[in-house]
PDB file of C-alpha atoms in Angstrom:
ATOM      1  CA  MET A   1      74.618 112.944 163.694  1.00 40.00           C
ATOM      2  CA  ALA A   2      76.070 113.120 159.999  1.00 36.00           C
ATOM      3  CA  GLY A   3      76.728 116.769 160.078  1.00 33.00           C
ATOM      4  CA  SER A   4      78.436 116.747 163.729  1.00 33.00           C
ATOM      5  CA  LYS A   5      81.840 116.143 162.489  1.00 34.00           C
ATOM      6  CA  GLY A   6      81.808 119.019 159.914  1.00 28.00           C
ATOM      7  CA  ALA A   7      80.310 121.365 162.570  1.00 28.00           C
ATOM      8  CA  ASN A   8      82.879 120.752 165.352  1.00 39.00           C
ATOM      9  CA  GLN A   9      86.698 120.047 165.032  1.00 36.00           C
ATOM     10  CA  VAL A  10      87.758 118.031 167.950  1.00 29.00           C
ATOM     11  CA  GLU A  11      91.322 117.857 168.951  1.00 43.00           C
ATOM     12  CA  LYS A  12      92.979 116.315 172.380  1.00 84.00           C
ATOM     13  CA  ILE A  13      96.051 117.848 173.078  1.00 94.00           C
ATOM     14  CA  LYS A  14      98.193 117.936 176.358  1.00 96.00           C
ATOM     15  CA  ALA A  15      99.263 121.717 176.632  1.00 98.00           C
ATOM     16  CA  ILE A  16     102.541 123.092 177.201  1.00 98.00           C
ATOM     17  CA  ASP A  17     102.601 126.853 178.648  1.00 98.00           C
ATOM     18  CA  PHE A  18     106.298 128.571 178.156  1.00 98.00           C
ATOM     19  CA  MET A  19     105.528 131.461 180.100  1.00 98.00           C
ATOM     20  CA  TYR A  20     104.723 131.522 183.912  1.00 98.00           C
ATOM     21  CA  TYR A  21     106.281 133.043 187.087  1.00 97.00           C
ATOM     22  CA  VAL A  22     107.129 131.435 190.606  1.00 98.00           C
ATOM     23  CA  ALA A  23     103.425 131.586 192.033  1.00 98.00           C
ATOM     24  CA  THR A  24     103.886 130.332 195.569  1.00 97.00           C
ATOM     25  CA  ARG A  25     101.931 132.323 198.157  1.00 95.00           C
ATOM     26  CA  GLU A  26     105.167 133.323 199.947  1.00 96.00           C
ATOM     27  CA  PHE A  27     107.057 134.643 196.910  1.00 97.00           C
ATOM     28  CA  MET A  28     103.918 136.681 195.853  1.00 96.00           C
ATOM     29  CA  GLU A  29     103.725 138.171 199.204  1.00 95.00           C
ATOM     30  CA  GLN A  30     107.202 139.216 198.892  1.00 95.00           C
ATOM     31  CA  TRP A  31     106.540 140.691 195.577  1.00 94.00           C
ATOM     32  CA  ASP A  32     103.759 142.712 196.887  1.00 93.00           C
ATOM     33  CA  ARG A  33     105.871 144.204 199.676  1.00 95.00           C
ATOM     34  CA  ALA A  34     108.515 145.052 196.867  1.00 95.00           C
ATOM     35  CA  LYS A  35     105.978 147.024 195.272  1.00 93.00           C
ATOM     36  CA  GLU A  36     105.389 149.271 198.009  1.00 94.00           C
ATOM     37  CA  GLY A  37     106.566 152.917 197.264  1.00 93.00           C
ATOM     38  CA  GLU A  38     106.697 151.712 193.498  1.00 94.00           C
ATOM     39  CA  LEU A  39     105.187 153.964 190.502  1.00 94.00           C
ATOM     40  CA  VAL A  40     102.129 151.960 189.367  1.00 93.00           C
ATOM     41  CA  CYS A  41     100.555 152.513 186.129  1.00 93.00           C
ATOM     42  CA  ARG A  42      96.789 152.691 185.625  1.00 93.00           C
ATOM     43  CA  MET A  43      96.440 149.270 183.894  1.00 86.00           C
ATOM     44  CA  GLU A  44      98.605 147.585 186.398  1.00 87.00           C
ATOM     45  CA  LYS A  45      96.189 148.720 189.082  1.00 88.00           C
ATOM     46  CA  ALA A  46      93.152 147.597 187.090  1.00 88.00           C
ATOM     47  CA  ILE A  47      94.527 143.922 186.655  1.00 83.00           C
ATOM     48  CA  GLY A  48      95.810 143.555 189.915  1.00 81.00           C
ATOM     49  CA  GLY A  49      98.474 141.138 191.137  1.00 79.00           C
ATOM     50  CA  LEU A  50     100.146 138.158 189.767  1.00 84.00           C
ATOM     51  CA  PRO A  51      98.503 134.821 190.353  1.00 89.00           C
ATOM     52  CA  ARG A  52      99.286 132.791 193.468  1.00 95.00           C
ATOM     53  CA  PHE A  53      98.529 129.291 194.633  1.00 97.00           C
ATOM     54  CA  ALA A  54      98.275 127.816 198.184  1.00 96.00           C
ATOM     55  CA  SER A  55     100.777 125.115 197.219  1.00 97.00           C
ATOM     56  CA  ILE A  56     102.376 123.564 194.045  1.00 98.00           C
ATOM     57  CA  GLU A  57      99.799 120.643 194.557  1.00 98.00           C
ATOM     58  CA  GLU A  58      97.270 123.239 194.061  1.00 98.00           C
ATOM     59  CA  MET A  59      98.686 124.426 190.920  1.00 98.00           C
ATOM     60  CA  LEU A  60      99.058 121.078 189.588  1.00 98.00           C
ATOM     61  CA  ARG A  61      95.408 120.178 190.160  1.00 98.00           C
ATOM     62  CA  GLN A  62      94.431 123.480 188.232  1.00 98.00           C
ATOM     63  CA  MET A  63      96.898 122.247 185.561  1.00 98.00           C
ATOM     64  CA  ASP A  64      95.298 119.002 185.290  1.00 97.00           C
ATOM     65  CA  ASP A  65      91.758 120.249 185.461  1.00 97.00           C
ATOM     66  CA  ALA A  66      92.711 122.419 182.279  1.00 97.00           C
ATOM     67  CA  GLY A  67      94.732 119.934 180.277  1.00 97.00           C
ATOM     68  CA  VAL A  68      98.040 121.551 180.791  1.00 98.00           C
ATOM     69  CA  GLU A  69     101.022 119.059 180.796  1.00 98.00           C
ATOM     70  CA  LYS A  70     103.991 121.258 181.610  1.00 98.00           C
ATOM     71  CA  VAL A  71     104.433 124.922 182.686  1.00 98.00           C
ATOM     72  CA  PHE A  72     107.723 126.847 182.394  1.00 99.00           C
ATOM     73  CA  ILE A  73     108.734 128.473 185.406  1.00 98.00           C
ATOM     74  CA  THR A  74     110.931 131.583 184.756  1.00 98.00           C
ATOM     75  CA  GLN A  75     113.429 132.822 187.095  1.00 98.00           C
ATOM     76  CA  CYS A  76     112.523 136.503 186.342  1.00 98.00           C
ATOM     77  CA  LYS A  77     114.901 139.171 187.158  1.00 98.00           C
ATOM     78  CA  MET A  78     113.016 142.940 187.340  1.00 98.00           C
ATOM     79  CA  TRP A  79     114.891 146.087 187.867  1.00 98.00           C
ATOM     80  CA  SER A  80     112.899 148.890 189.083  1.00 98.00           C
ATOM     81  CA  TYR A  81     113.174 152.027 186.795  1.00 98.00           C
ATOM     82  CA  TRP A  82     111.595 154.280 189.272  1.00 95.00           C
ATOM     83  CA  ARG A  83     113.781 153.164 192.502  1.00 97.00           C
ATOM     84  CA  LYS A  84     116.893 151.342 190.749  1.00 97.00           C
ATOM     85  CA  TRP A  85     116.744 148.142 192.658  1.00 98.00           C
ATOM     86  CA  MET A  86     116.180 144.474 191.776  1.00 98.00           C
ATOM     87  CA  TYR A  87     112.451 144.219 193.084  1.00 96.00           C
ATOM     88  CA  MET A  88     111.731 141.023 191.417  1.00 97.00           C
ATOM     89  CA  ASP A  89     114.782 138.943 192.288  1.00 98.00           C
ATOM     90  CA  THR A  90     113.780 135.271 191.695  1.00 98.00           C
ATOM     91  CA  GLN A  91     116.443 132.851 192.692  1.00 98.00           C
ATOM     92  CA  LEU A  92     117.157 129.468 191.502  1.00 98.00           C
ATOM     93  CA  GLU A  93     116.118 127.839 194.382  1.00 98.00           C
ATOM     94  CA  ASP A  94     112.612 129.562 193.853  1.00 98.00           C
ATOM     95  CA  VAL A  95     112.308 127.735 190.572  1.00 98.00           C
ATOM     96  CA  LEU A  96     113.832 124.377 191.695  1.00 98.00           C
ATOM     97  CA  GLN A  97     111.274 123.923 194.093  1.00 98.00           C
ATOM     98  CA  TYR A  98     108.970 123.255 191.066  1.00 98.00           C
ATOM     99  CA  THR A  99     111.546 121.380 188.837  1.00 98.00           C
ATOM    100  CA  GLU A 100     113.015 118.995 191.267  1.00 98.00           C
ATOM    101  CA  GLN A 101     109.878 117.984 192.873  1.00 98.00           C
ATOM    102  CA  TYR A 102     107.828 117.444 189.765  1.00 98.00           C
ATOM    103  CA  PRO A 103     110.300 117.552 186.776  1.00 98.00           C
ATOM    104  CA  ASP A 104     107.690 115.908 184.431  1.00 97.00           C
ATOM    105  CA  ARG A 105     105.482 118.824 184.971  1.00 98.00           C
ATOM    106  CA  PHE A 106     107.586 122.006 185.247  1.00 98.00           C
ATOM    107  CA  VAL A 107     110.348 123.221 183.092  1.00 98.00           C
ATOM    108  CA  GLY A 108     112.946 125.935 184.428  1.00 98.00           C
ATOM    109  CA  LEU A 109     114.102 128.965 182.572  1.00 99.00           C
ATOM    110  CA  ALA A 110     117.119 130.772 184.037  1.00 99.00           C
ATOM    111  CA  GLY A 111     117.305 134.692 184.663  1.00 98.00           C
ATOM    112  CA  TYR A 112     119.690 137.259 183.432  1.00 98.00           C
ATOM    113  CA  ASN A 113     121.038 140.393 185.114  1.00 98.00           C
ATOM    114  CA  PRO A 114     122.924 142.733 182.650  1.00 98.00           C
ATOM    115  CA  PHE A 115     124.339 144.637 185.431  1.00 98.00           C
ATOM    116  CA  ARG A 116     125.978 141.555 186.788  1.00 98.00           C
ATOM    117  CA  ILE A 117     127.192 139.657 183.580  1.00 98.00           C
ATOM    118  CA  LYS A 118     129.799 137.363 185.017  1.00 98.00           C
ATOM    119  CA  GLU A 119     127.684 136.221 188.064  1.00 98.00           C
ATOM    120  CA  SER A 120     124.672 135.800 185.799  1.00 98.00           C
ATOM    121  CA  LEU A 121     126.446 133.631 183.221  1.00 98.00           C
ATOM    122  CA  ALA A 122     127.878 131.263 185.889  1.00 98.00           C
ATOM    123  CA  GLU A 123     124.335 130.871 187.175  1.00 98.00           C
ATOM    124  CA  ILE A 124     122.717 130.334 183.762  1.00 98.00           C
ATOM    125  CA  GLU A 125     125.551 127.626 183.081  1.00 98.00           C
ATOM    126  CA  LEU A 126     124.911 125.869 186.495  1.00 98.00           C
ATOM    127  CA  ALA A 127     121.074 126.007 185.797  1.00 98.00           C
ATOM    128  CA  VAL A 128     121.355 124.475 182.243  1.00 98.00           C
ATOM    129  CA  THR A 129     123.879 121.975 182.970  1.00 98.00           C
ATOM    130  CA  LYS A 130     123.306 120.629 186.638  1.00 98.00           C
ATOM    131  CA  HIS A 131     119.613 121.415 186.921  1.00 98.00           C
ATOM    132  CA  GLY A 132     118.202 120.674 183.422  1.00 98.00           C
ATOM    133  CA  PHE A 133     116.874 124.395 182.825  1.00 98.00           C
ATOM    134  CA  LYS A 134     116.011 124.598 179.094  1.00 98.00           C
ATOM    135  CA  GLY A 135     116.562 128.268 178.333  1.00 98.00           C
ATOM    136  CA  VAL A 136     116.800 131.785 179.611  1.00 99.00           C
ATOM    137  CA  TYR A 137     114.005 134.526 179.979  1.00 99.00           C
ATOM    138  CA  VAL A 138     114.828 138.140 179.820  1.00 98.00           C
ATOM    139  CA  HIS A 139     112.631 141.123 181.202  1.00 98.00           C
ATOM    140  CA  ILE A 140     114.509 144.008 179.969  1.00 98.00           C
ATOM    141  CA  TYR A 141     112.458 146.903 180.835  1.00 98.00           C
ATOM    142  CA  GLY A 142     113.743 148.524 184.160  1.00 98.00           C
ATOM    143  CA  PHE A 143     117.414 148.029 183.060  1.00 98.00           C
ATOM    144  CA  ASP A 144     116.614 150.773 180.452  1.00 98.00           C
ATOM    145  CA  ILE A 145     118.802 149.418 177.860  1.00 98.00           C
ATOM    146  CA  PRO A 146     117.762 147.856 174.386  1.00 98.00           C
ATOM    147  CA  LEU A 147     117.503 144.159 173.897  1.00 98.00           C
ATOM    148  CA  ASN A 148     120.616 144.733 171.317  1.00 98.00           C
ATOM    149  CA  ASP A 149     122.652 146.636 174.015  1.00 98.00           C
ATOM    150  CA  PRO A 150     126.267 145.142 174.197  1.00 98.00           C
ATOM    151  CA  LYS A 151     125.371 144.000 177.854  1.00 98.00           C
ATOM    152  CA  MET A 152     123.154 141.453 176.358  1.00 99.00           C
ATOM    153  CA  TYR A 153     125.595 139.970 173.921  1.00 98.00           C
ATOM    154  CA  PRO A 154     127.371 137.982 176.548  1.00 99.00           C
ATOM    155  CA  LEU A 155     124.303 136.445 177.270  1.00 99.00           C
ATOM    156  CA  PHE A 156     123.452 135.441 173.488  1.00 99.00           C
ATOM    157  CA  ALA A 157     126.741 133.769 173.044  1.00 99.00           C
ATOM    158  CA  LYS A 158     126.390 131.813 176.322  1.00 99.00           C
ATOM    159  CA  CYS A 159     122.983 130.649 175.029  1.00 99.00           C
ATOM    160  CA  VAL A 160     124.379 129.641 171.750  1.00 98.00           C
ATOM    161  CA  GLU A 161     127.345 127.722 173.441  1.00 98.00           C
ATOM    162  CA  LEU A 162     124.577 125.832 175.777  1.00 98.00           C
ATOM    163  CA  ASP A 163     122.498 125.455 172.635  1.00 98.00           C
ATOM    164  CA  VAL A 164     119.363 126.686 174.741  1.00 98.00           C
ATOM    165  CA  PRO A 165     116.720 129.346 173.620  1.00 99.00           C
ATOM    166  CA  VAL A 166     116.358 132.886 175.021  1.00 99.00           C
ATOM    167  CA  SER A 167     112.956 134.211 175.545  1.00 99.00           C
ATOM    168  CA  MET A 168     112.579 138.038 175.594  1.00 99.00           C
ATOM    169  CA  GLN A 169     109.377 139.953 176.602  1.00 98.00           C
ATOM    170  CA  VAL A 170     108.867 142.430 173.728  1.00 98.00           C
ATOM    171  CA  GLY A 171     106.434 145.200 173.130  1.00 98.00           C
ATOM    172  CA  HIS A 172     104.956 147.237 175.967  1.00 97.00           C
ATOM    173  CA  VAL A 173     105.469 146.546 179.582  1.00 97.00           C
ATOM    174  CA  LEU A 174     102.711 146.846 182.342  1.00 93.00           C
ATOM    175  CA  GLU A 175     104.799 148.339 184.952  1.00 94.00           C
ATOM    176  CA  ALA A 176     106.118 151.660 185.343  1.00 96.00           C
ATOM    177  CA  SER A 177     109.263 151.318 182.944  1.00 97.00           C
ATOM    178  CA  PRO A 178     109.858 152.583 179.446  1.00 98.00           C
ATOM    179  CA  SER A 179     108.689 150.185 176.757  1.00 98.00           C
ATOM    180  CA  ASP A 180     110.610 151.254 173.623  1.00 98.00           C
ATOM    181  CA  GLY A 181     114.017 149.263 174.615  1.00 98.00           C
ATOM    182  CA  ALA A 182     111.974 145.900 173.717  1.00 98.00           C
ATOM    183  CA  ARG A 183     110.765 146.917 170.396  1.00 98.00           C
ATOM    184  CA  PRO A 184     110.563 143.621 168.412  1.00 98.00           C
ATOM    185  CA  MET A 185     112.747 144.947 165.599  1.00 98.00           C
ATOM    186  CA  PHE A 186     115.940 144.680 167.736  1.00 98.00           C
ATOM    187  CA  LEU A 187     115.686 140.844 167.279  1.00 98.00           C
ATOM    188  CA  ASP A 188     116.341 141.538 163.535  1.00 98.00           C
ATOM    189  CA  ARG A 189     119.805 142.724 164.352  1.00 98.00           C
ATOM    190  CA  ILE A 190     120.422 140.304 167.089  1.00 98.00           C
ATOM    191  CA  ALA A 191     119.518 137.423 164.598  1.00 98.00           C
ATOM    192  CA  CYS A 192     122.125 139.160 162.288  1.00 98.00           C
ATOM    193  CA  ASP A 193     124.959 138.701 164.782  1.00 98.00           C
ATOM    194  CA  PHE A 194     123.803 135.650 166.308  1.00 98.00           C
ATOM    195  CA  PRO A 195     122.157 133.485 163.507  1.00 98.00           C
ATOM    196  CA  ASP A 196     122.353 130.257 165.593  1.00 98.00           C
ATOM    197  CA  LEU A 197     120.654 131.777 168.638  1.00 98.00           C
ATOM    198  CA  LYS A 198     117.124 130.544 169.029  1.00 98.00           C
ATOM    199  CA  MET A 199     114.862 133.507 170.260  1.00 99.00           C
ATOM    200  CA  ILE A 200     111.298 133.899 171.437  1.00 99.00           C
ATOM    201  CA  GLY A 201     109.666 137.290 171.135  1.00 98.00           C
ATOM    202  CA  ALA A 202     107.339 136.882 174.234  1.00 98.00           C
ATOM    203  CA  HIS A 203     103.929 138.594 174.741  1.00 98.00           C
ATOM    204  CA  THR A 204     103.232 139.250 171.106  1.00 98.00           C
ATOM    205  CA  GLY A 205     105.047 142.423 170.893  1.00 98.00           C
ATOM    206  CA  TRP A 206     102.149 144.710 171.028  1.00 98.00           C
ATOM    207  CA  PRO A 207     101.592 147.489 170.095  1.00 98.00           C
ATOM    208  CA  TRP A 208     104.460 146.572 167.531  1.00 98.00           C
ATOM    209  CA  VAL A 209     103.088 143.565 166.524  1.00 98.00           C
ATOM    210  CA  ASP A 210     103.911 143.736 162.790  1.00 98.00           C
ATOM    211  CA  GLU A 211     107.511 144.087 163.833  1.00 98.00           C
ATOM    212  CA  LEU A 212     107.600 140.685 165.774  1.00 98.00           C
ATOM    213  CA  LEU A 213     105.698 139.308 162.736  1.00 98.00           C
ATOM    214  CA  SER A 214     108.252 140.745 160.296  1.00 98.00           C
ATOM    215  CA  VAL A 215     111.281 138.938 161.916  1.00 98.00           C
ATOM    216  CA  CYS A 216     109.540 135.672 162.526  1.00 98.00           C
ATOM    217  CA  TYR A 217     108.709 135.608 158.875  1.00 98.00           C
ATOM    218  CA  LYS A 218     112.337 136.759 157.894  1.00 98.00           C
ATOM    219  CA  TRP A 219     114.345 134.529 160.327  1.00 98.00           C
ATOM    220  CA  GLU A 220     114.344 130.730 160.943  1.00 98.00           C
ATOM    221  CA  ASN A 221     115.649 131.301 164.531  1.00 98.00           C
ATOM    222  CA  ILE A 222     112.759 133.438 165.901  1.00 98.00           C
ATOM    223  CA  TRP A 223     109.691 132.151 167.484  1.00 98.00           C
ATOM    224  CA  PHE A 224     106.322 134.128 168.200  1.00 98.00           C
ATOM    225  CA  GLY A 225     105.033 133.913 171.848  1.00 98.00           C
ATOM    226  CA  VAL A 226     101.410 133.723 172.046  1.00 98.00           C
ATOM    227  CA  ASP A 227     100.808 134.601 175.535  1.00 98.00           C
ATOM    228  CA  ALA A 228     100.144 137.116 178.126  1.00 96.00           C
ATOM    229  CA  TRP A 229      96.866 138.048 176.111  1.00 96.00           C
ATOM    230  CA  LEU A 230      93.464 135.906 176.108  1.00 97.00           C
ATOM    231  CA  PRO A 231      93.191 134.545 172.625  1.00 98.00           C
ATOM    232  CA  LYS A 232      89.990 136.514 171.836  1.00 97.00           C
ATOM    233  CA  TYR A 233      91.840 139.788 172.097  1.00 97.00           C
ATOM    234  CA  LEU A 234      94.571 138.739 169.589  1.00 97.00           C
ATOM    235  CA  SER A 235      94.863 140.933 166.491  1.00 95.00           C
ATOM    236  CA  PRO A 236      93.789 139.347 163.202  1.00 97.00           C
ATOM    237  CA  GLN A 237      97.155 139.390 161.735  1.00 98.00           C
ATOM    238  CA  ILE A 238      98.372 137.344 164.563  1.00 98.00           C
ATOM    239  CA  VAL A 239      95.766 134.583 163.884  1.00 98.00           C
ATOM    240  CA  GLN A 240      96.597 134.616 160.302  1.00 97.00           C
ATOM    241  CA  PHE A 241     100.204 134.128 161.023  1.00 98.00           C
ATOM    242  CA  ILE A 242      99.390 131.265 163.609  1.00 98.00           C
ATOM    243  CA  ASN A 243      97.492 129.501 160.730  1.00 97.00           C
ATOM    244  CA  SER A 244      99.978 130.311 157.808  1.00 97.00           C
ATOM    245  CA  ARG A 245     102.524 127.847 156.316  1.00 96.00           C
ATOM    246  CA  LEU A 246     105.435 129.849 157.455  1.00 96.00           C
ATOM    247  CA  GLY A 247     103.726 130.754 160.785  1.00 98.00           C
ATOM    248  CA  ARG A 248     102.684 127.407 162.214  1.00 97.00           C
ATOM    249  CA  ASP A 249     105.918 126.173 163.160  1.00 98.00           C
ATOM    250  CA  ARG A 250     106.976 129.337 164.775  1.00 98.00           C
ATOM    251  CA  CYS A 251     104.373 129.963 167.462  1.00 98.00           C
ATOM    252  CA  ILE A 252     104.360 128.748 171.033  1.00 98.00           C
ATOM    253  CA  TRP A 253     101.345 129.266 173.612  1.00 98.00           C
ATOM    254  CA  GLY A 254     101.540 130.452 177.071  1.00 98.00           C
ATOM    255  CA  THR A 255      99.683 132.492 179.591  1.00 98.00           C
ATOM    256  CA  ASN A 256     102.016 134.551 181.683  1.00 97.00           C
ATOM    257  CA  GLY A 257      99.377 133.921 184.494  1.00 96.00           C
ATOM    258  CA  LEU A 258      96.159 134.100 182.802  1.00 96.00           C
ATOM    259  CA  PRO A 259      93.697 131.244 183.602  1.00 96.00           C
ATOM    260  CA  TRP A 260      94.467 128.167 181.834  1.00 97.00           C
ATOM    261  CA  LYS A 261      91.227 126.683 181.112  1.00 96.00           C
ATOM    262  CA  GLU A 262      89.585 130.109 179.724  1.00 97.00           C
ATOM    263  CA  SER A 263      92.800 130.970 177.482  1.00 97.00           C
ATOM    264  CA  LEU A 264      92.586 127.218 176.025  1.00 97.00           C
ATOM    265  CA  ARG A 265      89.065 127.725 175.425  1.00 96.00           C
ATOM    266  CA  GLN A 266      89.456 130.838 173.619  1.00 97.00           C
ATOM    267  CA  LEU A 267      92.306 129.675 171.620  1.00 97.00           C
ATOM    268  CA  CYS A 268      90.040 126.470 170.439  1.00 94.00           C
ATOM    269  CA  ASP A 269      87.302 129.092 169.364  1.00 95.00           C
ATOM    270  CA  LEU A 270      89.835 130.732 166.937  1.00 96.00           C
ATOM    271  CA  GLY A 271      89.053 128.157 164.389  1.00 93.00           C
ATOM    272  CA  LEU A 272      92.564 126.968 163.903  1.00 95.00           C
ATOM    273  CA  LYS A 273      93.360 124.133 161.756  1.00 92.00           C
ATOM    274  CA  GLU A 274      93.839 120.894 163.579  1.00 91.00           C
ATOM    275  CA  ASP A 275      97.664 120.500 162.884  1.00 95.00           C
ATOM    276  CA  VAL A 276      98.121 124.143 164.003  1.00 97.00           C
ATOM    277  CA  GLN A 277      96.560 123.341 167.337  1.00 97.00           C
ATOM    278  CA  ARG A 278      98.652 120.695 168.039  1.00 97.00           C
ATOM    279  CA  LYS A 279     101.899 122.640 167.112  1.00 98.00           C
ATOM    280  CA  ILE A 280     100.967 126.122 168.942  1.00 98.00           C
ATOM    281  CA  LEU A 281     100.021 124.049 172.125  1.00 98.00           C
ATOM    282  CA  ARG A 282     102.603 121.294 172.035  1.00 98.00           C
ATOM    283  CA  GLU A 283     104.473 120.247 169.297  1.00 98.00           C
ATOM    284  CA  ASN A 284     106.642 123.634 168.621  1.00 98.00           C
ATOM    285  CA  ALA A 285     107.458 123.643 172.372  1.00 98.00           C
ATOM    286  CA  LEU A 286     108.643 120.203 172.325  1.00 98.00           C
ATOM    287  CA  GLU A 287     110.990 120.850 169.448  1.00 98.00           C
ATOM    288  CA  LEU A 288     112.231 123.867 170.281  1.00 98.00           C
ATOM    289  CA  PHE A 289     113.200 123.323 173.802  1.00 98.00           C
ATOM    290  CA  LYS A 290     114.089 119.588 172.977  1.00 98.00           C
ATOM    291  CA  LEU A 291     111.712 118.367 175.885  1.00 97.00           C
ATOM    292  CA  SER A 292     110.524 114.583 176.255  1.00 85.00           C
ATOM    293  CA  SER A 293     107.285 113.904 174.453  1.00 71.00           C
ATOM    294  CA  LYS A 294     106.324 111.550 177.330  1.00 60.00           C
ATOM    295  CA  GLN A 295     102.586 111.599 177.796  1.00 49.00           C
ATOM    296  CA  GLU A 296     101.597 112.487 181.226  1.00 43.00           C
ATOM    297  CA  SER A 297      98.302 111.491 183.109  1.00 39.00           C
ATOM    298  CA  THR A 298      96.757 114.786 182.842  1.00 44.00           C
ATOM    299  CA  LYS A 299      93.371 115.681 181.769  1.00 51.00           C
ATOM    300  CA  PRO A 300      93.642 116.149 177.926  1.00 52.00           C
ATOM    301  CA  LEU A 301      92.366 119.350 176.436  1.00 54.00           C
ATOM    302  CA  VAL A 302      89.406 119.120 174.153  1.00 50.00           C
ATOM    303  CA  CYS A 303      89.208 121.926 171.534  1.00 61.00           C
ATOM    304  CA  VAL A 304      85.740 122.513 169.955  1.00 48.00           C
ATOM    305  CA  SER A 305      86.021 125.167 167.262  1.00 43.00           C
ATOM    306  CA  PRO A 306      82.488 125.479 165.591  1.00 41.00           C
ATOM    307  CA  GLY A 307      83.567 128.721 164.103  1.00 40.00           C
ATOM    308  CA  VAL A 308      85.760 131.929 164.026  1.00 37.00           C
ATOM    309  CA  ASP A 309      84.684 135.139 165.512  1.00 38.00           C
ATOM    310  CA  THR A 310      86.480 137.851 163.475  1.00 33.00           C
ATOM    311  CA  ARG A 311      85.135 140.888 165.355  1.00 32.00           C
ATOM    312  CA  VAL A 312      88.005 143.191 166.434  1.00 32.00           C
ATOM    313  CA  GLN A 313      88.218 143.158 170.330  1.00 33.00           C
ATOM    314  CA  PRO A 314      90.058 145.777 172.493  1.00 33.00           C
ATOM    315  CA  LEU A 315      93.311 144.339 173.751  1.00 37.00           C
ATOM    316  CA  MET A 316      93.869 143.216 177.295  1.00 40.00           C
ATOM    317  CA  PRO A 317      97.181 144.696 178.457  1.00 40.00           C
ATOM    318  CA  ALA A 318     100.069 142.273 178.975  1.00 48.00           C
ATOM    319  CA  ARG A 319     102.380 142.402 181.975  1.00 51.00           C
TER     320      ARG A 319
END
């Protein structure tokens, strides 16, 4: 057994998934109905619907089985570019059913509607100050404004005031909306105007990955969201950034609904350094969102990384 330690790196980590949706059967059935009559793109048809669980307890069972300690539930607000209505209108109560029943397992991120600024800011303040939400999530595409639009600046100021991060999907979008308003380079201008605003560029920024890497290298207050793609499809420059001196503290892991166990297995196969595994899967999220580091009685993830497969794989589209 002398060479076994060198052949395999074993790391036990209780993972934190920073990117998920309300996934009750009732909510997803409502989403299915909302999609009727909408323009649906090729890859959205191929991938199918968002994940759904028979109960929150079933979701917890699968989290435990995969070694996931906490999951962030977003109050996602998606405006239909095609039909001009809020076709995913997640309510505060939809998220609270997770965070109030199981506060050690679920974390809330409030939503934002740039067409209803005053109401949105009031609800964000309520979510953070009364209900313990840890940030805000923005899905900008259907609104058809860029991330650095003036309608976004009140949100950024409120996040600085409340000292919470804002997570913004950047890169292309799976739904039938223009993607160019979410180019990662917009975060550069936002950081110039709000140097104290903590931002996450979620979904890797593909196909503008290098833009997101650029702003994460440049700014102290921008994090790289390694979510919405199975790790075997990550481009080589992302893996290099995760493993780098400047990148290891600026990456957080999520799934956006992809299977936890498979995502974690593939991440373990990337050949990441041991301390990097801990940072991306847990420690960076604990620090960024100011979470308690209390260890829950979940099954620990066991990462075994016998080597790195450097072959270039086709990308799996993100939502």
